[in-house]
Amino acid sequence: MKVLKFGGTSVGSAANIKRVKEIVLGEKGDVIVVVSALGGITDKILTAANNAATGTGDFHTELTEIRTKHDETLHELFNGSGAINEIVADLLDELEQILTGITLVGELTAKTLDRIAGIGERISSHIVAQFIGAERKDSSKFIRTDSNFGKASVDFEITDQQIRDAFSGFSGMAVVPGFISKNNKGEFTTLGRGGSDFTAAIIAAALDAEILEIWTDVNGFMTADPRVIRKAYTIPELTYSEAMELSHFGAKVIYPPTILPVYKKGIPILIKNTFEPENPGTKIVKGVKNGFDRPIKGISSISGITLLTMQGIGMVGVTGISMRLFTALASVNVNVILISQASSENSISIAIEEKAIEKAETAIREEFEKEIANGQVNKIELDSNVSVVAIVGENMKHTTGIAGKLFSTIGKSGVNIIAIAQGASELNISWVVKNDELRKTLNVVHESFFLSEFVEINVFLMGIGTVGGNLLQQLQQQQERLLKEKHLRVKLTGVANSRKMVFNREGIDIADFHEQLDNSDKTSGLQAFVDEMVEMNIFNSVFVDCTASDDVADLYKQILRANISVVTANKVAASSAYSNYAELKKIAKQKGVKFLFETNVGAGLPIINTLNDLVNSGDKILKIEAVLSGTLNYIFNTISETIPFSQTIKMAKDVGYSEPDPRIDLSGVDVARKILILARESGYVIEMEDIQIERFVPDSLFEGTLDEFWKGIPALDAEFEERRKVLEAGNKKWRFVARFEDGKASAGLEEVDATHPFYDLEGSNNLVMYTTERYDEFPMLIKGYGAGASVTAAGVFADLIKVSNI
């Protein structure tokens, strides 16, 4: 025998009742069907009753809607004829009579409310039974309860026997109304929230059914709330305890009381979707095979919570404090959702529904009035707008490091945990966070524990010029490979140009981001961009700076403090005052995010990363010698008898190697910044003014406008050609070399012969030599392309990959 329960949505319309018929007729063996009221009917009945009692409205409006709903359903299912019409009409007349009586006395008692609250189930059970051709059994005749109207307690000894008697010799199909019952006086009672599920479980347990199927409008228990976590998926199997915990913490798939009767008998529960019957759903059983593969089964949350904390040094070591606290709360029917107590006993925190907090606080203050007066209890603090989050899984107790991974993951995302609770059974770990951090908390925990084979990072890009544009092209080209080989999804979540900016939590299609920017109603602004990014509060966020702006670099501290990593091709921050550089590194470390700037030196070459590895492994940097300007190297490799010095500068600009204003490269400042960054990453404290720069172009050409520079630079061609001839005769070449040794740094033009490693540098290549305690006799060399938008973008891309390993 099987017991199938169909909720209000499943029988909410004639079309849905037809689905129910298909499902039930497809079952083999004896079937008992428990049904709720037609969708929305119970709410209309309660509204009508409240209007009747208070006189705030005419109950006839709701009653007319209730009649219309049933008339439409009957017409579609039975063509408006048959005995079922009279049955429904009689029950609706009964409802009208009771509502009229409530209007006359102006009072709605709990007893009367129970009488009418179950009329919807009584009607729907008649309709479904008639339509599928099943026998109707009245649950109020065999489910016996006490007289606690609204949420009656079941007398299982009497109820079980009466159920067995009612179904003695039964075979075929039967339909039973859920939710309703009666007390020993024969008065209608109800089983409270989730009462129809509970009815089905009571019947299944009493008759030792082979399975209890709960048919609803979802596919089963999900790993998280799919309205918040779009990547949540159905959990195939749960234990009774896991299902109970997830239900308690907000997963409203099944109500906790439903589980107990079938749990005692070991009867499995199957959660199915009426509208997707082919979906396997979730099965709830005593034990789950291969549970160790996924120790965490699901994440649940409860919002609308207030955290109440009672604190006082006078509480330490005093017996009975907790007992008095919870007795006071029980006296006013306040349910405690979470308890967190310091081991020193100087504080107790409890999570309570917001709607109950006023009476809870009053009860506590009355109970501890004396202790508050004499200072033993010095604080009763309320923290509202919080949510309780829980991860659930029986096999957590067999897996070490769950709590460590959980709180490390949450902390790195910048979410503050207000309170924590974990029982010795390790079935669940619960914690409290602010409501505005709930979405981020759920996302990061879900990704960490359920989607660990896939990592997602959210990119906010500022600067879509040559480097930024190349980066987006590379991201688009590599998306499929990254997902397949690296299990990494890089999502463009925000992007800006000089006029507009656009954001999308679900991701911006790189193929048409220009069009989305053009159509955006958001005006671009640096602070506005950062504010929006922080407000979105998305886990694994990365701000990518592909500008050269001082103003953008000034925002890094704010961004890092918001637990957003920074990846930058902009050298301004890392080469700014040492105090600023050091603070940026410190903030990133404290917040558990990344501040990466590999492309500040050598474009896409792994110069800084290699240096970091050397230092982190305990090696000491003794000397750095480097050709760090791809622009200058290109210039001095291109200059020839037929190509004068001034023309090589224009060529460098035309191919995109130089800055728009080539004087930045020619001044040596760019190279000085790079050697400054390398010295700092080596562990040395050094400022820009400590670097000696030897210019090879007269100062006068740096003082005027850019046009004046272009007009004046050809005057140097003859001098450079003479010097070049001398170099060529001596088989030497020019290289602009940066050096750092003994805490001192310099940058200037040098002549190198064919025996020097710098001699054979072609085009815009860079070369760095690290002399260290380990690499002393033979320095470490890193050589390759050191300029160009594509290689710089590739370096930024590589830093993004590093961020994904947070």
Coordinates of C-alpha atoms in Angstrom, one line a residue, residues 220-549:
G220 CA 12.3 17.8 -3.8
F221 CA 14.8 19.1 -1.3
M222 CA 17.4 21.4 -3.0
T223 CA 20.9 21.9 -1.9
A224 CA 19.9 25.5 -1.3
D225 CA 17.0 27.9 -2.0
P226 CA 16.8 28.0 -5.9
R227 CA 15.4 31.5 -5.7
V228 CA 18.7 32.7 -4.2
I229 CA 21.1 30.1 -5.6
R230 CA 20.5 29.6 -9.3
K231 CA 22.9 26.6 -9.3
A232 CA 21.1 24.7 -6.6
Y233 CA 20.1 21.2 -7.5
T234 CA 17.9 18.4 -6.1
I235 CA 19.3 16.2 -3.4
P236 CA 18.6 12.6 -4.4
E237 CA 18.6 11.1 -0.9
L238 CA 18.4 12.3 2.7
T239 CA 18.1 10.7 6.1
Y240 CA 15.1 11.5 8.3
S241 CA 17.3 13.6 10.6
E242 CA 18.7 15.6 7.7
A243 CA 15.3 16.2 6.3
M244 CA 14.1 17.3 9.7
E245 CA 16.9 19.7 10.1
L246 CA 16.6 21.2 6.7
S247 CA 12.8 21.6 7.2
H248 CA 13.4 23.3 10.5
F249 CA 15.8 25.8 9.0
G250 CA 13.6 27.1 6.3
A251 CA 13.3 24.4 3.6
K252 CA 9.5 24.3 3.3
V253 CA 9.3 21.2 1.2
I254 CA 7.9 19.1 4.1
Y255 CA 7.0 20.1 7.6
P256 CA 9.0 18.5 10.5
P257 CA 6.0 16.8 12.3
T258 CA 5.4 14.8 9.1
I259 CA 8.6 12.9 9.5
L260 CA 8.2 11.5 13.0
P261 CA 5.4 8.9 12.5
V262 CA 7.0 7.3 9.4
Y263 CA 10.5 7.6 10.9
K264 CA 9.4 5.3 13.8
K265 CA 8.2 2.7 11.3
G266 CA 11.1 3.2 8.9
I267 CA 8.7 4.0 6.0
P268 CA 10.5 6.0 3.3
I269 CA 9.2 9.4 2.1
L270 CA 9.4 10.4 -1.5
I271 CA 9.1 14.1 -2.5
K272 CA 7.8 14.4 -6.0
N273 CA 6.8 17.3 -8.3
T274 CA 3.2 17.0 -9.6
F275 CA 4.1 19.1 -12.7
E276 CA 7.3 17.1 -13.4
P277 CA 6.4 13.5 -12.4
E278 CA 9.4 12.2 -14.5
N279 CA 11.8 13.9 -12.1
P280 CA 13.2 11.4 -9.5
G281 CA 12.7 13.8 -6.6
T282 CA 14.1 13.3 -3.1
K283 CA 13.9 10.1 -1.1
I284 CA 14.0 10.3 2.7
V285 CA 15.2 7.1 4.3
K286 CA 16.8 5.8 7.5
G287 CA 20.3 5.5 6.1
V288 CA 21.9 6.9 2.9
K289 CA 24.4 4.9 0.9
N290 CA 27.7 6.6 -0.1
G291 CA 26.9 9.5 2.3
F292 CA 30.6 10.2 2.7
D293 CA 30.8 11.5 -0.9
R294 CA 28.8 14.5 0.1
P295 CA 29.0 15.1 3.9
I296 CA 27.0 18.3 3.6
K297 CA 23.5 17.6 2.2
G298 CA 22.0 21.1 2.0
I299 CA 22.0 24.7 3.2
S300 CA 18.9 26.3 4.7
S301 CA 18.1 29.7 6.1
I302 CA 15.5 31.5 8.1
S303 CA 15.0 35.2 7.7
G304 CA 12.9 37.6 9.8
I305 CA 14.9 36.8 12.9
T306 CA 16.1 38.9 15.9
L307 CA 19.1 37.8 18.0
L308 CA 18.6 38.5 21.7
T309 CA 21.7 38.5 23.8
M310 CA 21.6 38.5 27.6
Q311 CA 25.0 39.4 29.1
G312 CA 26.4 40.0 32.6
I313 CA 29.5 39.0 34.6
G314 CA 27.1 38.2 37.4
M315 CA 25.7 35.3 35.4
V316 CA 29.1 33.4 35.5
G317 CA 28.8 30.2 37.6
V318 CA 25.2 30.9 38.7
T319 CA 23.0 27.8 38.4
G320 CA 19.6 28.0 36.9
I321 CA 20.1 31.0 34.6
S322 CA 19.4 29.0 31.4
M323 CA 16.4 27.2 33.0
R324 CA 14.8 30.5 34.0
L325 CA 15.5 32.1 30.6
F326 CA 13.8 29.3 28.7
T327 CA 11.0 28.9 31.2
A328 CA 10.2 32.6 30.8
L329 CA 10.1 32.2 27.0
A330 CA 8.0 29.1 27.2
S331 CA 5.5 30.8 29.4
V332 CA 4.7 33.2 26.5
N333 CA 4.9 30.5 23.8
V334 CA 8.1 31.9 22.2
N335 CA 10.0 29.3 20.1
V336 CA 13.8 29.5 20.2
I337 CA 15.4 28.8 16.8
L338 CA 19.1 28.9 17.8
I339 CA 21.0 29.1 21.1
S340 CA 24.6 30.2 21.4
Q341 CA 26.3 30.5 24.8
A342 CA 29.9 31.5 25.7
S343 CA 31.8 28.9 27.7
S344 CA 32.5 31.5 30.3
E345 CA 28.7 31.7 30.8
N346 CA 28.7 35.5 30.8
S347 CA 26.4 35.7 27.8
I348 CA 23.6 33.7 26.1
S349 CA 22.3 34.5 22.6
I350 CA 19.0 33.2 21.3
A351 CA 17.5 33.6 17.8
I352 CA 13.7 34.4 17.8
E353 CA 11.2 35.3 15.1
E354 CA 10.9 39.1 14.9
K355 CA 7.1 39.0 15.5
A356 CA 7.7 37.4 18.9
I357 CA 10.6 39.5 20.1
E358 CA 8.6 42.1 22.0
K359 CA 6.9 39.6 24.3
A360 CA 10.1 37.6 24.6
E361 CA 12.1 40.7 25.8
T362 CA 9.3 41.6 28.2
A363 CA 9.2 38.1 29.7
I364 CA 13.0 38.0 30.1
R365 CA 13.1 41.5 31.7
E366 CA 10.4 40.5 34.2
E367 CA 12.1 37.2 35.1
F368 CA 15.5 38.9 35.6
E369 CA 14.2 42.2 37.0
K370 CA 16.2 41.7 40.2
E371 CA 19.4 40.7 38.5
I372 CA 19.1 43.7 36.1
A373 CA 18.6 46.1 39.0
N374 CA 21.7 44.9 40.9
G375 CA 23.9 44.7 37.8
Q376 CA 24.3 40.9 37.6
V377 CA 22.7 41.2 34.2
N378 CA 24.0 44.4 32.6
K379 CA 22.8 44.1 29.0
I380 CA 19.8 42.7 27.1
E381 CA 20.7 43.5 23.5
L382 CA 18.6 43.1 20.4
D383 CA 20.2 42.5 17.0
S384 CA 17.4 42.7 14.3
N385 CA 17.5 42.2 10.6
V386 CA 19.5 39.0 10.9
S387 CA 19.1 35.5 9.4
V388 CA 20.0 32.0 10.6
V389 CA 21.9 29.8 8.2
A390 CA 22.6 26.1 8.6
I391 CA 24.5 23.4 6.8
V392 CA 23.1 20.0 7.4
G393 CA 24.5 16.5 6.9
E394 CA 24.8 13.4 9.1
N395 CA 28.2 12.5 7.8
M396 CA 29.8 15.8 8.9
K397 CA 30.6 14.0 12.2
H398 CA 32.9 11.6 10.2
T399 CA 34.6 14.4 8.2
T400 CA 37.3 16.6 9.7
G401 CA 37.8 20.2 8.7
I402 CA 34.1 21.0 7.8
A403 CA 33.8 23.8 10.3
G404 CA 37.3 25.1 9.4
K405 CA 36.5 25.2 5.7
L406 CA 33.1 26.7 6.3
F407 CA 34.2 29.7 8.4
S408 CA 37.3 30.2 6.4
T409 CA 35.2 30.4 3.2
I410 CA 32.7 32.8 4.8
G411 CA 35.4 35.0 6.3
K412 CA 37.3 35.4 3.0
S413 CA 34.1 36.7 1.5
G414 CA 33.9 39.4 4.0
V415 CA 30.8 38.1 5.8
N416 CA 30.7 38.8 9.5
I417 CA 29.3 35.9 11.7
I418 CA 27.4 37.2 14.6
A419 CA 26.7 33.9 16.5
I420 CA 27.5 30.2 16.0
A421 CA 25.8 27.0 17.3
Q422 CA 26.8 23.4 16.7
G423 CA 25.6 20.3 18.6
A424 CA 27.8 17.4 19.6
S425 CA 26.0 15.2 17.0
E426 CA 27.5 17.4 14.3
L427 CA 24.3 17.0 12.3
N428 CA 24.2 20.8 11.6
I429 CA 26.3 23.9 12.0
S430 CA 24.2 27.1 12.4
W431 CA 25.3 30.7 12.3
V432 CA 23.7 34.1 12.3
V433 CA 24.5 36.8 9.7
K434 CA 23.0 40.2 8.7
N435 CA 20.1 40.0 6.2
D436 CA 22.0 42.0 3.6
E437 CA 24.8 39.4 3.7
L438 CA 22.5 36.4 3.4
R439 CA 22.6 36.0 -0.4
K440 CA 26.4 36.2 -0.4
T441 CA 26.7 33.8 2.4
L442 CA 24.5 31.2 0.7
N443 CA 26.3 31.6 -2.6
V444 CA 29.8 31.2 -1.3
V445 CA 28.9 28.3 1.0
H446 CA 27.0 26.5 -1.7
E447 CA 29.9 26.9 -4.2
S448 CA 32.4 25.8 -1.7
F449 CA 30.6 22.6 -0.6
F450 CA 28.4 21.7 -3.5
L451 CA 30.1 23.1 -6.6
S452 CA 33.7 22.8 -5.5
E453 CA 34.6 21.2 -8.9
F454 CA 33.6 24.5 -10.4
V455 CA 34.9 27.9 -9.2
E456 CA 33.2 31.1 -10.4
I457 CA 34.8 34.5 -10.2
N458 CA 32.9 37.7 -10.9
V459 CA 34.9 40.3 -12.8
F460 CA 34.3 44.1 -12.6
L461 CA 36.4 45.7 -15.4
M462 CA 37.4 49.4 -15.5
G463 CA 39.2 50.3 -18.7
I464 CA 38.2 48.8 -22.0
G465 CA 41.0 50.3 -24.2
T466 CA 43.7 48.2 -25.8
V467 CA 44.6 46.1 -22.8
G468 CA 41.0 45.8 -21.4
G469 CA 39.7 45.0 -24.9
N470 CA 42.3 42.3 -25.4
L471 CA 41.5 40.9 -22.0
L472 CA 37.8 40.5 -22.9
Q473 CA 38.7 38.9 -26.2
Q474 CA 40.9 36.4 -24.4
L475 CA 38.2 35.7 -21.8
Q476 CA 35.6 35.0 -24.5
Q477 CA 37.9 32.7 -26.4
Q478 CA 39.0 30.8 -23.3
Q479 CA 35.7 30.4 -21.5
E480 CA 34.9 26.9 -22.8
R481 CA 38.5 25.6 -22.2
L482 CA 38.6 27.1 -18.7
L483 CA 35.3 25.5 -17.8
K484 CA 36.4 22.1 -19.2
E485 CA 40.0 21.9 -18.1
K486 CA 40.2 24.3 -15.1
H487 CA 36.6 24.0 -13.9
L488 CA 36.6 27.8 -13.7
R489 CA 33.9 30.1 -14.8
V490 CA 35.0 33.7 -15.3
K491 CA 32.0 35.9 -15.4
L492 CA 32.0 39.6 -16.5
T493 CA 29.6 41.1 -13.9
G494 CA 30.4 44.8 -14.4
V495 CA 32.1 47.0 -17.0
A496 CA 32.5 50.7 -17.7
N497 CA 33.8 53.0 -20.3
S498 CA 34.2 56.8 -20.0
R499 CA 30.5 57.4 -20.6
K500 CA 28.4 54.4 -19.4
M501 CA 28.6 51.5 -17.0
V502 CA 26.6 48.3 -16.9
F503 CA 26.2 45.6 -14.2
N504 CA 24.5 42.2 -14.3
R505 CA 24.6 39.7 -11.4
E506 CA 24.0 36.8 -13.8
G507 CA 26.8 37.9 -16.2
I508 CA 27.3 40.2 -19.2
D509 CA 27.6 38.6 -22.6
I510 CA 31.1 39.6 -23.7
A511 CA 30.1 39.3 -27.3
D512 CA 27.8 42.4 -27.1
F513 CA 29.0 44.3 -24.0
H514 CA 29.5 47.4 -26.2
E515 CA 25.8 47.4 -27.1
Q516 CA 24.8 46.9 -23.5
L517 CA 27.0 49.8 -22.5
D518 CA 25.4 52.0 -25.2
N519 CA 21.9 51.1 -24.0
S520 CA 22.7 51.4 -20.3
D521 CA 21.0 54.2 -18.3
K522 CA 23.9 54.3 -15.8
T523 CA 26.3 57.2 -16.2
S524 CA 29.9 56.2 -15.7
G525 CA 31.8 57.4 -12.6
L526 CA 34.6 56.0 -10.6
Q527 CA 33.0 56.2 -7.2
A528 CA 29.6 55.2 -8.6
F529 CA 31.2 52.1 -10.2
V530 CA 32.8 51.1 -6.9
D531 CA 29.7 51.8 -4.9
E532 CA 27.6 49.6 -7.2
M533 CA 30.1 46.8 -7.1
V534 CA 30.2 46.8 -3.3
E535 CA 26.4 47.1 -3.1
M536 CA 26.0 44.0 -5.2
N537 CA 28.0 42.1 -2.6
I538 CA 28.8 39.1 -4.8
F539 CA 31.2 36.4 -3.6
N540 CA 34.5 35.9 -5.4
S541 CA 34.5 39.4 -6.9
V542 CA 37.5 40.9 -8.6
F543 CA 38.1 44.5 -9.6
V544 CA 40.3 44.6 -12.7
D545 CA 42.0 47.9 -13.5
C546 CA 43.2 48.3 -17.1
T547 CA 43.6 52.0 -16.8
A548 CA 46.7 54.2 -15.9
S549 CA 44.6 56.4 -13.7

